[in-house]
Coordinates of C-alpha atoms and ligand atoms in Angstrom, one line a residue:
M29 CA 2.0 -28.6 -4.1
T30 CA 1.9 -29.4 -0.5
Q31 CA -1.0 -28.4 1.6
H32 CA -0.1 -26.9 4.9
L33 CA -1.5 -25.3 7.9
A34 CA -2.8 -21.8 7.2
T35 CA -1.8 -20.3 10.5
P36 CA 1.7 -19.2 11.4
A37 CA 3.7 -21.2 13.8
D38 CA 3.2 -19.0 16.8
A39 CA -0.4 -18.3 16.2
P40 CA -2.9 -19.7 18.6
T41 CA -4.9 -22.7 17.8
T42 CA -7.8 -22.6 15.4
G43 CA -10.9 -21.0 16.8
T44 CA -9.2 -18.6 19.1
H45 CA -9.7 -15.0 18.0
T46 CA -6.6 -12.9 18.7
G47 CA -7.5 -10.0 16.4
W48 CA -3.8 -10.2 15.4
W49 CA -4.4 -7.6 12.7
R50 CA -5.6 -5.0 15.1
D51 CA -2.2 -3.8 16.1
A52 CA 0.0 -5.7 13.5
V53 CA 3.0 -4.1 11.9
I54 CA 2.7 -5.0 8.2
Y55 CA 5.7 -4.8 5.9
Q56 CA 5.0 -4.1 2.3
V57 CA 7.2 -6.0 -0.2
Y58 CA 7.3 -4.7 -3.7
P59 CA 8.4 -7.9 -5.4
R60 CA 10.1 -6.3 -8.4
S61 CA 12.5 -4.4 -6.1
F62 CA 13.0 -6.5 -3.0
A63 CA 15.5 -9.2 -3.8
D64 CA 16.4 -11.0 -7.1
G65 CA 16.8 -14.7 -6.7
D66 CA 17.7 -15.6 -10.3
G67 CA 19.9 -12.8 -11.5
D68 CA 17.6 -11.3 -14.2
S69 CA 17.7 -7.8 -12.5
M70 CA 14.1 -8.1 -11.4
G71 CA 13.1 -9.2 -7.9
D72 CA 11.2 -12.4 -7.5
L73 CA 9.6 -14.9 -5.1
R74 CA 12.9 -16.8 -4.6
G75 CA 14.5 -13.6 -3.5
I76 CA 11.7 -12.9 -1.1
R77 CA 11.9 -16.4 0.3
S78 CA 15.6 -15.9 1.0
R79 CA 15.0 -12.7 2.9
L80 CA 12.1 -13.9 5.1
P81 CA 14.5 -14.3 8.1
Y82 CA 15.5 -10.7 7.7
L83 CA 11.8 -9.6 8.0
K84 CA 11.4 -11.9 11.0
E85 CA 14.4 -10.4 12.7
L86 CA 13.2 -6.9 11.8
G87 CA 10.3 -7.7 14.0
V88 CA 7.2 -7.2 11.8
D89 CA 4.1 -9.3 12.1
A90 CA 3.0 -9.7 8.6
V91 CA 4.1 -9.2 5.0
W92 CA 2.0 -7.7 2.2
L93 CA 3.2 -8.7 -1.2
S94 CA 2.4 -6.4 -4.1
P95 CA 1.2 -8.4 -7.2
F96 CA 3.2 -11.2 -8.6
Y97 CA 0.5 -12.7 -10.9
A98 CA 0.8 -13.4 -14.6
S99 CA 0.9 -9.9 -16.1
P100 CA 2.3 -8.1 -19.1
Q101 CA 3.5 -5.5 -16.6
A102 CA 1.9 -2.5 -18.2
D103 CA 1.4 -1.2 -14.6
A104 CA 4.1 -3.2 -12.8
G105 CA 1.8 -6.2 -12.2
Y106 CA -1.4 -4.2 -11.3
D107 CA -2.6 -5.4 -14.7
V108 CA -3.4 -9.0 -14.1
A109 CA -3.8 -11.4 -17.0
D110 CA -4.4 -14.5 -14.8
Y111 CA -5.3 -14.2 -11.2
R112 CA -4.4 -17.8 -10.4
A113 CA -0.9 -17.9 -12.0
I114 CA 2.4 -16.4 -11.1
D115 CA 4.3 -14.4 -13.7
P116 CA 7.4 -16.4 -14.8
M117 CA 9.4 -13.2 -14.0
F118 CA 8.5 -13.8 -10.3
G119 CA 8.6 -17.6 -10.2
T120 CA 6.0 -20.3 -10.0
L121 CA 3.1 -21.4 -7.8
H122 CA 5.5 -23.7 -6.1
D123 CA 7.6 -20.6 -5.1
A124 CA 4.5 -18.8 -3.8
D125 CA 3.6 -21.9 -1.8
A126 CA 7.2 -22.0 -0.3
V127 CA 7.0 -18.3 0.6
I128 CA 3.7 -18.7 2.4
R129 CA 4.8 -21.9 4.2
E130 CA 8.2 -20.6 5.3
A131 CA 6.7 -17.3 6.4
H132 CA 4.3 -19.2 8.5
E133 CA 7.1 -21.3 10.0
L134 CA 8.7 -18.1 11.0
G135 CA 5.5 -16.8 12.6
L136 CA 4.9 -14.2 9.8
R137 CA 1.6 -13.7 8.1
I138 CA 1.2 -13.2 4.4
I139 CA -1.2 -10.8 2.8
V140 CA -1.4 -10.8 -1.0
D141 CA -2.6 -8.0 -3.3
L142 CA -6.0 -8.5 -5.1
V143 CA -6.7 -6.3 -8.1
P144 CA -10.5 -6.5 -8.7
N145 CA -11.2 -3.1 -10.3
H146 CA -9.6 -4.0 -13.7
S147 CA -7.8 -6.8 -15.4
S148 CA -5.0 -6.7 -17.9
D149 CA -6.1 -6.2 -21.5
Q150 CA -4.4 -9.6 -22.1
H151 CA -6.9 -11.3 -19.7
E152 CA -8.7 -14.1 -21.5
W153 CA -12.1 -12.5 -21.0
F154 CA -11.1 -9.2 -22.5
Q155 CA -9.3 -10.8 -25.4
R156 CA -12.4 -12.9 -26.2
A157 CA -14.6 -9.8 -25.8
L158 CA -12.5 -8.0 -28.4
R159 CA -12.3 -10.9 -30.8
E160 CA -16.0 -11.6 -30.6
G161 CA -17.0 -8.0 -31.4
P162 CA -20.0 -5.9 -30.3
G163 CA -22.8 -8.0 -28.9
S164 CA -20.4 -10.6 -27.4
P165 CA -21.6 -11.5 -23.9
L166 CA -18.0 -11.2 -22.7
R167 CA -18.2 -7.5 -23.4
E168 CA -20.8 -7.2 -20.6
R169 CA -18.1 -8.2 -18.1
Y170 CA -16.3 -4.9 -18.9
H171 CA -17.7 -1.5 -19.8
F172 CA -17.9 -1.4 -23.6
R173 CA -20.0 1.5 -25.1
P174 CA -20.6 3.0 -28.5
G175 CA -18.9 6.4 -28.9
K176 CA -20.7 9.7 -29.1
G177 CA -20.6 12.0 -32.2
A178 CA -21.9 11.3 -35.7
N179 CA -19.6 8.3 -36.2
G180 CA -19.0 7.3 -32.6
E181 CA -15.6 9.1 -32.7
L182 CA -16.0 10.7 -29.3
P183 CA -15.6 8.9 -25.9
P184 CA -18.9 7.8 -24.2
N185 CA -18.4 10.3 -21.4
D186 CA -16.0 12.8 -20.0
W187 CA -14.2 10.7 -17.4
E188 CA -10.4 11.0 -17.3
S189 CA -7.9 8.3 -16.5
I190 CA -6.0 8.6 -13.2
F191 CA -2.9 8.2 -15.2
G192 CA -3.9 11.1 -17.6
G193 CA -5.9 11.3 -20.8
P194 CA -9.4 10.0 -21.4
A195 CA -10.6 7.0 -19.4
W196 CA -11.8 5.4 -22.7
T197 CA -10.0 3.7 -25.6
R198 CA -11.7 2.9 -28.9
T199 CA -11.5 -0.6 -30.2
E200 CA -11.2 -1.9 -33.6
N201 CA -13.9 -4.3 -34.8
P202 CA -12.9 -7.8 -36.0
D203 CA -13.4 -6.5 -39.6
G204 CA -11.0 -3.6 -39.0
T205 CA -13.5 -0.8 -38.8
P206 CA -13.5 1.5 -35.7
G207 CA -15.6 0.0 -33.0
E208 CA -16.9 0.5 -29.5
W209 CA -15.0 2.2 -26.6
Y210 CA -14.0 0.6 -23.3
L211 CA -13.5 2.1 -19.9
H212 CA -10.2 2.1 -18.1
L213 CA -9.8 4.3 -15.0
F214 CA -6.0 3.6 -15.2
A215 CA -3.9 2.7 -18.2
P216 CA -5.6 1.5 -21.5
E217 CA -4.0 -1.9 -20.7
Q218 CA -6.2 -2.0 -17.6
P219 CA -9.9 -2.3 -18.7
D220 CA -12.4 -1.9 -15.8
F221 CA -14.6 -4.8 -14.9
N222 CA -18.3 -4.4 -14.8
W223 CA -19.1 -5.4 -11.2
E224 CA -22.9 -5.4 -12.0
H225 CA -22.2 -8.7 -13.8
P226 CA -22.7 -11.8 -11.7
A227 CA -19.9 -13.7 -13.5
V228 CA -17.4 -11.0 -12.3
R229 CA -18.7 -11.4 -8.7
D230 CA -18.5 -15.2 -8.9
E231 CA -15.0 -15.1 -10.4
F232 CA -13.6 -13.0 -7.6
R233 CA -15.1 -15.1 -4.9
S234 CA -13.5 -18.0 -6.5
I235 CA -10.1 -16.2 -6.8
L236 CA -10.4 -15.4 -3.1
R237 CA -10.9 -19.1 -2.3
F238 CA -7.9 -20.1 -4.5
W239 CA -5.5 -18.0 -2.5
L240 CA -7.2 -18.8 0.9
D241 CA -6.7 -22.4 0.0
M242 CA -3.0 -21.6 -0.7
G243 CA -2.9 -20.4 2.9
V244 CA -2.7 -16.6 2.7
D245 CA -3.7 -14.7 5.7
G246 CA -5.4 -11.9 3.8
F247 CA -5.8 -9.6 0.9
R248 CA -4.9 -6.0 0.3
V249 CA -7.7 -4.9 -2.1
D250 CA -6.5 -2.6 -4.8
V251 CA -8.7 0.4 -5.7
A252 CA -11.4 -0.9 -3.4
H253 CA -13.3 2.3 -3.8
G254 CA -13.6 1.9 -7.6
L255 CA -15.4 -1.3 -8.4
V256 CA -18.9 0.1 -8.7
K257 CA -19.7 3.0 -11.1
A258 CA -22.7 5.3 -10.9
A259 CA -25.6 4.0 -13.0
G260 CA -25.5 5.3 -16.5
L261 CA -21.9 6.4 -16.2
P262 CA -22.8 10.1 -16.0
D263 CA -20.5 13.0 -17.1
I264 CA -18.6 14.8 -14.4
G265 CA -18.7 18.1 -16.2
S266 CA -15.2 19.3 -15.0
H267 CA -12.0 19.6 -16.9
D268 CA -10.0 19.4 -13.7
Q269 CA -11.0 16.0 -12.5
L270 CA -7.7 15.0 -11.0
K271 CA -8.1 17.9 -8.5
L272 CA -11.5 16.5 -7.5
L273 CA -10.1 13.1 -6.8
G274 CA -9.9 12.5 -3.1
N275 CA -11.9 15.6 -2.3
D276 CA -15.3 14.7 -3.8
V277 CA -17.3 11.5 -4.4
M278 CA -16.9 10.8 -8.1
P279 CA -19.2 8.7 -10.2
F280 CA -16.5 6.1 -10.5
F281 CA -15.2 6.2 -6.9
D282 CA -16.6 5.5 -3.5
Q283 CA -20.0 4.5 -4.7
D284 CA -22.2 3.0 -2.0
G285 CA -22.7 -0.1 -4.0
V286 CA -19.1 -1.3 -3.3
H287 CA -20.0 -2.3 0.2
E288 CA -22.3 -5.1 -0.7
I289 CA -19.3 -6.7 -2.5
Y290 CA -17.1 -6.6 0.6
R291 CA -19.8 -8.0 2.8
S292 CA -20.0 -11.0 0.5
W293 CA -16.2 -11.4 0.6
R294 CA -16.2 -11.2 4.3
N295 CA -18.5 -14.2 4.3
V296 CA -16.1 -16.1 2.2
L297 CA -13.2 -15.3 4.6
S298 CA -15.4 -16.4 7.5
E299 CA -15.5 -19.9 6.1
Y300 CA -11.8 -20.2 6.7
D301 CA -9.9 -20.6 10.0
G302 CA -7.0 -18.5 11.1
E303 CA -8.5 -14.9 11.1
R304 CA -7.9 -14.0 7.4
V305 CA -8.3 -10.3 6.7
L306 CA -9.3 -7.8 4.0
V307 CA -7.5 -4.5 3.8
A308 CA -8.9 -1.7 1.7
E309 CA -6.9 0.6 -0.5
A310 CA -9.7 3.2 -0.6
W311 CA -8.9 6.8 -1.4
T312 CA -12.0 8.6 -0.1
P313 CA -12.6 12.3 0.6
T314 CA -12.8 11.8 4.4
V315 CA -11.8 9.4 7.1
E316 CA -15.5 9.0 7.9
R317 CA -16.1 7.6 4.4
T318 CA -13.0 5.4 4.8
A319 CA -14.6 4.0 7.9
N320 CA -17.5 2.7 5.8
Y321 CA -15.2 0.1 4.4
V322 CA -14.4 -1.4 7.7
R323 CA -17.8 -1.8 9.3
P324 CA -18.0 -5.1 11.2
D325 CA -19.3 -7.2 8.3
E326 CA -16.9 -5.7 5.7
M327 CA -13.2 -5.3 5.6
H328 CA -10.9 -5.4 8.6
Q329 CA -8.6 -2.5 7.9
A330 CA -8.3 0.4 5.5
F331 CA -5.2 2.5 4.7
N332 CA -5.2 5.9 6.3
F333 CA -4.2 8.0 3.4
Q334 CA -5.1 11.2 5.3
Y335 CA -2.3 10.4 7.7
L336 CA 0.1 9.7 4.8
G337 CA -0.7 13.1 3.4
T338 CA 0.0 15.0 6.6
H339 CA 3.0 17.2 7.0
W340 CA 5.5 17.0 9.8
D341 CA 3.5 19.5 11.8
A342 CA 2.2 18.9 15.4
A343 CA -1.1 20.6 15.0
E344 CA -1.9 19.0 11.7
L345 CA -0.8 15.5 12.9
R346 CA -2.9 15.8 16.0
G347 CA -5.9 16.8 14.0
V348 CA -5.6 13.8 11.7
I349 CA -4.8 11.4 14.6
D350 CA -7.9 12.6 16.4
A351 CA -10.1 12.5 13.4
S352 CA -8.9 9.0 12.4
L353 CA -9.4 7.5 15.8
A354 CA -12.9 9.2 16.1
A355 CA -13.9 7.9 12.7
M356 CA -12.9 4.3 13.4
R357 CA -14.3 4.1 16.9
P358 CA -18.0 3.8 16.0
V359 CA -17.3 0.9 13.5
G360 CA -15.0 -0.9 15.9
A361 CA -12.1 -1.2 13.4
P362 CA -8.5 -0.4 14.3
T363 CA -7.0 2.8 12.8
T364 CA -4.1 2.2 10.5
W365 CA -1.0 4.4 10.0
V366 CA 1.1 4.6 6.9
L367 CA 3.9 6.9 5.8
S368 CA 5.1 5.4 2.5
N369 CA 4.1 2.9 -0.2
H370 CA 4.9 2.1 -3.8
D371 CA 2.7 4.9 -5.2
V372 CA 4.1 8.0 -3.3
T373 CA 7.4 9.7 -2.7
R374 CA 9.1 8.1 0.2
H375 CA 8.6 10.1 3.4
A376 CA 12.3 10.8 3.9
T377 CA 12.0 12.8 0.8
R378 CA 8.6 14.3 1.4
F379 CA 9.8 15.6 4.8
A380 CA 13.0 16.9 3.2
N381 CA 10.9 19.4 1.1
P382 CA 8.7 22.3 2.1
P383 CA 5.2 21.3 3.0
G384 CA 2.3 21.6 0.5
L385 CA 4.0 19.9 -2.5
G386 CA 1.8 16.8 -2.3
T387 CA 3.0 13.2 -2.4
Q388 CA 4.7 13.1 -5.8
L389 CA 7.9 15.1 -5.6
R390 CA 10.8 15.7 -8.0
T391 CA 13.3 17.4 -5.7
P392 CA 15.5 15.7 -3.2
G393 CA 15.3 18.6 -0.7
D394 CA 17.4 18.7 2.4
R395 CA 18.2 15.0 2.8
E396 CA 19.6 15.2 6.3
L397 CA 16.5 17.0 7.6
G398 CA 14.2 14.7 5.7
L399 CA 15.8 11.6 7.2
R400 CA 15.8 13.0 10.7
R401 CA 12.1 13.9 10.4
A402 CA 11.3 10.5 8.8
R403 CA 12.9 8.7 11.8
A404 CA 10.9 10.8 14.2
A405 CA 7.7 10.3 12.2
T406 CA 8.2 6.5 12.3
L407 CA 8.5 6.5 16.1
L408 CA 5.4 8.6 16.3
M409 CA 3.5 6.3 14.0
L410 CA 4.6 3.2 15.9
A411 CA 3.4 4.7 19.2
L412 CA -0.2 5.1 18.0
P413 CA -3.0 2.6 18.7
G414 CA -3.8 0.4 15.7
S415 CA -1.9 -1.2 12.9
A416 CA 1.1 0.3 11.1
Y417 CA 2.4 -0.2 7.6
V418 CA 6.1 -0.1 6.7
Y419 CA 7.2 0.1 3.1
Q420 CA 10.3 -1.8 2.1
G421 CA 13.4 0.3 2.4
E422 CA 12.0 2.9 4.8
E423 CA 13.7 1.0 7.5
L424 CA 17.0 1.9 5.7
G425 CA 16.0 5.5 5.6
L426 CA 16.0 5.3 1.8
P427 CA 15.2 8.6 0.0
D428 CA 13.2 8.7 -3.2
V429 CA 15.4 8.6 -6.3
T430 CA 14.4 11.9 -7.9
D431 CA 16.9 12.0 -10.8
L432 CA 16.1 8.8 -12.6
P433 CA 16.8 9.3 -16.4
D434 CA 13.6 9.2 -18.5
E435 CA 14.8 6.2 -20.5
V436 CA 14.7 3.9 -17.5
R437 CA 11.3 4.8 -16.3
Q438 CA 8.5 2.3 -16.3
D439 CA 5.6 3.9 -14.5
P440 CA 2.8 4.2 -17.0
S441 CA 1.7 7.5 -15.6
F442 CA 5.0 9.0 -16.6
F443 CA 4.1 8.3 -20.2
R444 CA 0.7 9.9 -20.0
A445 CA 2.1 13.2 -18.9
T446 CA -1.0 15.1 -18.1
G447 CA -2.0 12.7 -15.4
Q448 CA -0.6 12.2 -11.9
D449 CA 3.0 13.3 -11.9
G450 CA 4.4 10.0 -12.8
F451 CA 7.3 9.8 -10.4
R452 CA 6.4 6.6 -8.8
D453 CA 9.5 4.9 -10.1
G454 CA 11.6 6.9 -7.6
C455 CA 10.2 4.9 -4.6
R456 CA 10.6 1.6 -6.5
V457 CA 14.3 1.4 -6.9
P458 CA 15.7 -1.9 -5.7
I459 CA 16.8 -2.4 -2.1
P460 CA 20.6 -2.3 -1.2
W461 CA 21.4 -5.4 0.9
T462 CA 25.2 -5.2 0.9
A463 CA 27.7 -2.4 1.0
E464 CA 29.3 -3.4 -2.2
G465 CA 28.9 -5.8 -5.1
S466 CA 26.4 -6.1 -8.0
S467 CA 23.4 -4.0 -7.3
Y468 CA 24.4 -3.9 -3.6
G469 CA 23.3 -7.5 -3.1
F470 CA 19.9 -7.1 -4.7
G471 CA 20.8 -9.7 -7.2
T472 CA 23.7 -11.0 -9.3
G473 CA 22.4 -9.5 -12.6
G474 CA 22.1 -5.8 -11.8
S475 CA 18.9 -4.0 -11.0
W476 CA 15.9 -3.0 -13.2
L477 CA 16.1 0.6 -12.0
P478 CA 19.6 2.1 -11.4
Q479 CA 20.5 2.5 -7.7
P480 CA 22.4 5.7 -6.7
A481 CA 26.1 5.2 -6.0
T482 CA 25.6 6.3 -2.4
W483 CA 23.3 3.4 -1.6
G484 CA 26.0 1.0 -0.4
A485 CA 26.2 3.1 2.8
L486 CA 22.5 2.7 3.2
S487 CA 22.5 -1.1 2.8
V488 CA 21.3 -3.6 5.3
E489 CA 24.9 -4.8 5.8
A490 CA 26.3 -1.3 6.4
Q491 CA 23.6 -0.4 8.9
T492 CA 23.4 -3.7 10.8
G493 CA 25.0 -3.3 14.2
D494 CA 25.4 0.5 14.0
P495 CA 23.3 1.8 16.9
T496 CA 22.8 5.1 15.2
S497 CA 21.5 3.6 12.0
T498 CA 17.9 3.8 10.8
L499 CA 17.7 0.0 10.5
E500 CA 18.7 -0.5 14.1
L501 CA 16.2 2.2 15.1
Y502 CA 13.4 0.3 13.4
R503 CA 14.6 -3.0 15.0
S504 CA 14.6 -1.4 18.4
A505 CA 11.2 0.2 18.0
L506 CA 9.6 -3.0 16.8
A507 CA 11.3 -4.9 19.6
V508 CA 9.8 -2.4 22.2
R509 CA 6.4 -2.7 20.5
R510 CA 6.5 -6.5 20.8
E511 CA 7.5 -6.3 24.5
R512 CA 4.8 -3.7 25.2
P513 CA 1.7 -4.7 23.3
E514 CA 0.0 -1.7 24.9
L515 CA 1.7 0.4 22.3
G516 CA -0.5 -0.7 19.5
A517 CA -3.6 -1.6 21.6
G518 CA -6.6 0.5 22.5
E519 CA -8.3 3.1 20.5
S520 CA -7.4 6.4 22.0
V521 CA -4.5 8.6 23.2
E522 CA -4.6 10.9 26.1
W523 CA -3.1 14.2 25.0
L524 CA -0.8 16.0 27.4
D525 CA 0.0 19.7 27.6
A526 CA 3.0 20.5 25.4
P527 CA 4.7 23.6 23.8
E528 CA 3.5 24.7 20.4
G529 CA 4.8 22.4 17.7
V530 CA 5.1 19.4 20.1
L531 CA 2.9 16.4 20.5
A532 CA 2.8 14.7 23.8
F533 CA 0.5 11.8 24.7
R534 CA 0.0 9.1 27.3
R535 CA -1.0 5.6 26.7
D536 CA -1.1 2.7 29.2
G537 CA 2.3 3.0 31.0
F538 CA 3.8 4.9 28.2
V539 CA 4.4 8.5 27.1
C540 CA 5.4 9.7 23.6
V541 CA 6.7 13.2 22.9
A542 CA 7.2 14.3 19.3
N543 CA 9.0 17.5 18.6
T544 CA 8.1 18.7 15.1
T545 CA 9.9 22.1 15.6
G546 CA 13.3 22.9 14.3
R547 CA 14.7 23.6 17.8
A548 CA 15.2 21.6 21.1
I549 CA 12.4 21.8 23.7
S550 CA 12.3 20.9 27.3
V551 CA 9.5 18.9 28.9
P552 CA 9.1 17.6 32.5
L553 CA 10.8 14.2 32.7
P554 CA 8.0 11.8 32.0
G555 CA 9.7 8.6 33.2
R556 CA 12.3 6.1 32.0
L557 CA 13.5 6.8 28.4
L558 CA 12.9 3.8 26.2
L559 CA 13.9 5.0 22.7
S560 CA 14.4 8.2 20.7
N561 CA 15.7 8.9 17.2
E562 CA 18.2 11.5 18.5
E563 CA 19.9 11.7 21.8
V564 CA 17.6 13.1 24.6
R565 CA 19.5 14.9 27.4
I566 CA 18.1 14.6 30.9
V567 CA 18.9 17.6 33.1
D568 CA 17.5 17.3 36.7
D569 CA 13.8 16.6 36.2
E570 CA 13.6 17.9 32.7
A571 CA 14.2 16.1 29.4
E572 CA 15.6 18.1 26.5
V573 CA 14.1 16.7 23.2
P574 CA 16.1 17.9 20.2
A575 CA 14.6 19.3 17.0
D576 CA 12.6 16.8 14.9
T577 CA 12.8 14.1 17.5
T578 CA 10.3 11.6 19.0
A579 CA 11.0 10.0 22.3
W580 CA 9.3 7.1 24.1
W581 CA 9.1 6.8 27.9
A582 CA 7.9 4.1 30.2
V583 CA 5.9 5.7 33.0
Ligands
LIG16 C1 -3.4 1.1 -6.9 C2 -2.0 0.7 -6.9 C3 -1.2 1.3 -8.0 C4 -1.8 1.0 -9.3 C5 -3.3 1.3 -9.3 C6 -4.0 0.6 -10.4 O1 -3.5 2.5 -6.6 O2 -1.4 0.9 -5.6 O3 0.2 1.0 -7.9 O4 -1.2 1.7 -10.3 O5 -3.9 0.8 -8.1 O6 -4.1 -0.7 -10.2

């Protein structure tokens, strides 16, 4: 494998701190579903490599790749069997090297996914722990416990898996008798590591170095809030734990002990040049608690899930925007904004449905309305100070696929029905690249989840060059953002008076108006119109902003 410069081509020389990540637009690639380079119906690194120029042209700054490591795929790669190997389904280390190198040549940064809360049950440590039986030192690297009850037939505590059912699975001893239980906050194939164990801590620092040496620009840290569990693994005492998630500090989430781990990781990253970053996937009850993950000596960014969960409603949006900016200011971290990812219903479908249904939906709703709001929401997001995340396919206005037949589903939560709704497959359907042809250009061998027959019209090919298309709206928005770095810069917005249901704010030389109501509104003409998702009419010194429209003005 060739060694290469870790910094992208247009990045400044080593030693200069640009803080590139503070206002970066980061595009999430879900490797299974982005592009298939070898015709096996599953996306892969070769496919990603071939589409890097598309991402460059789209105008994003960085690419976050969901896991591509060796994995039995019990949770689509979030069950890692070997953190230093690529799953053959996705390619080889040579392919990963080529993706990183060619991305850098194009001036794109690469962020990879790190999954430290749990491994796959096929990980060598876990397999040895099972084989060696109770008392094996390898068991201390996970959470093995004897069961409760006369014969150990009850789980060690009352914790429930996020995917439904108990968070414990009983093992069988090497002699075939029922044995200890092990903890898995997610699927049984995803045993949780014991982060009190020094070998676990050492191993992950070493894994960080492995990928930093490969040249990656950072890590998105999966379940960053989960690594440390409350001492003694206490019962929760509630039978409705999924409702508590995200609203309360749980004994397995958001424990203060996690922060020491991220401080040690930050030290590892600091040894490398090129401003490498850590991004927390931390679902916490409040933005204030999320801010703890991005204190100056910890991670660089954290996903803003409060924003993701906000409805298309001016008052609600303003509340979350203010709270997010206020929470990040004291720690000096940029706020992030995100509308979609591989775990939630795409925002074009969320906004097509009535509010209050959560982020896992099964109904398509009013598609036209949803798309229109989604486009407006994107322009609002890209006008806010901080870094923004774009999930593959949202630039095509893709809806969630809400009618996938049960037999094609792969999301483990679908099969553990009492857990979260299990509709994550609907946002993971492969991307349409061409208007016609096998799997609309995703690959030559079909696609692992069926694409709706209407998706040819949503393909990259069909939308390219059409000024009314969602793809061209994203391209234009990202081009304006590049020309005007002030859009992502700073840490505040100046709110302007606006009618009910309308958000209006000023930033350096720039005004954004977002109309979340279902009717057109008029505002005093702020300046020169830069971009809007629907046509804005100018009458004398007033601008008429249509329903569900965001407009950008230079002032
Ligand atoms: C994160 C991932 C999700 C995965 C879970 C367990 O939430 O985003 O896809 O199922 O962690 O690793």
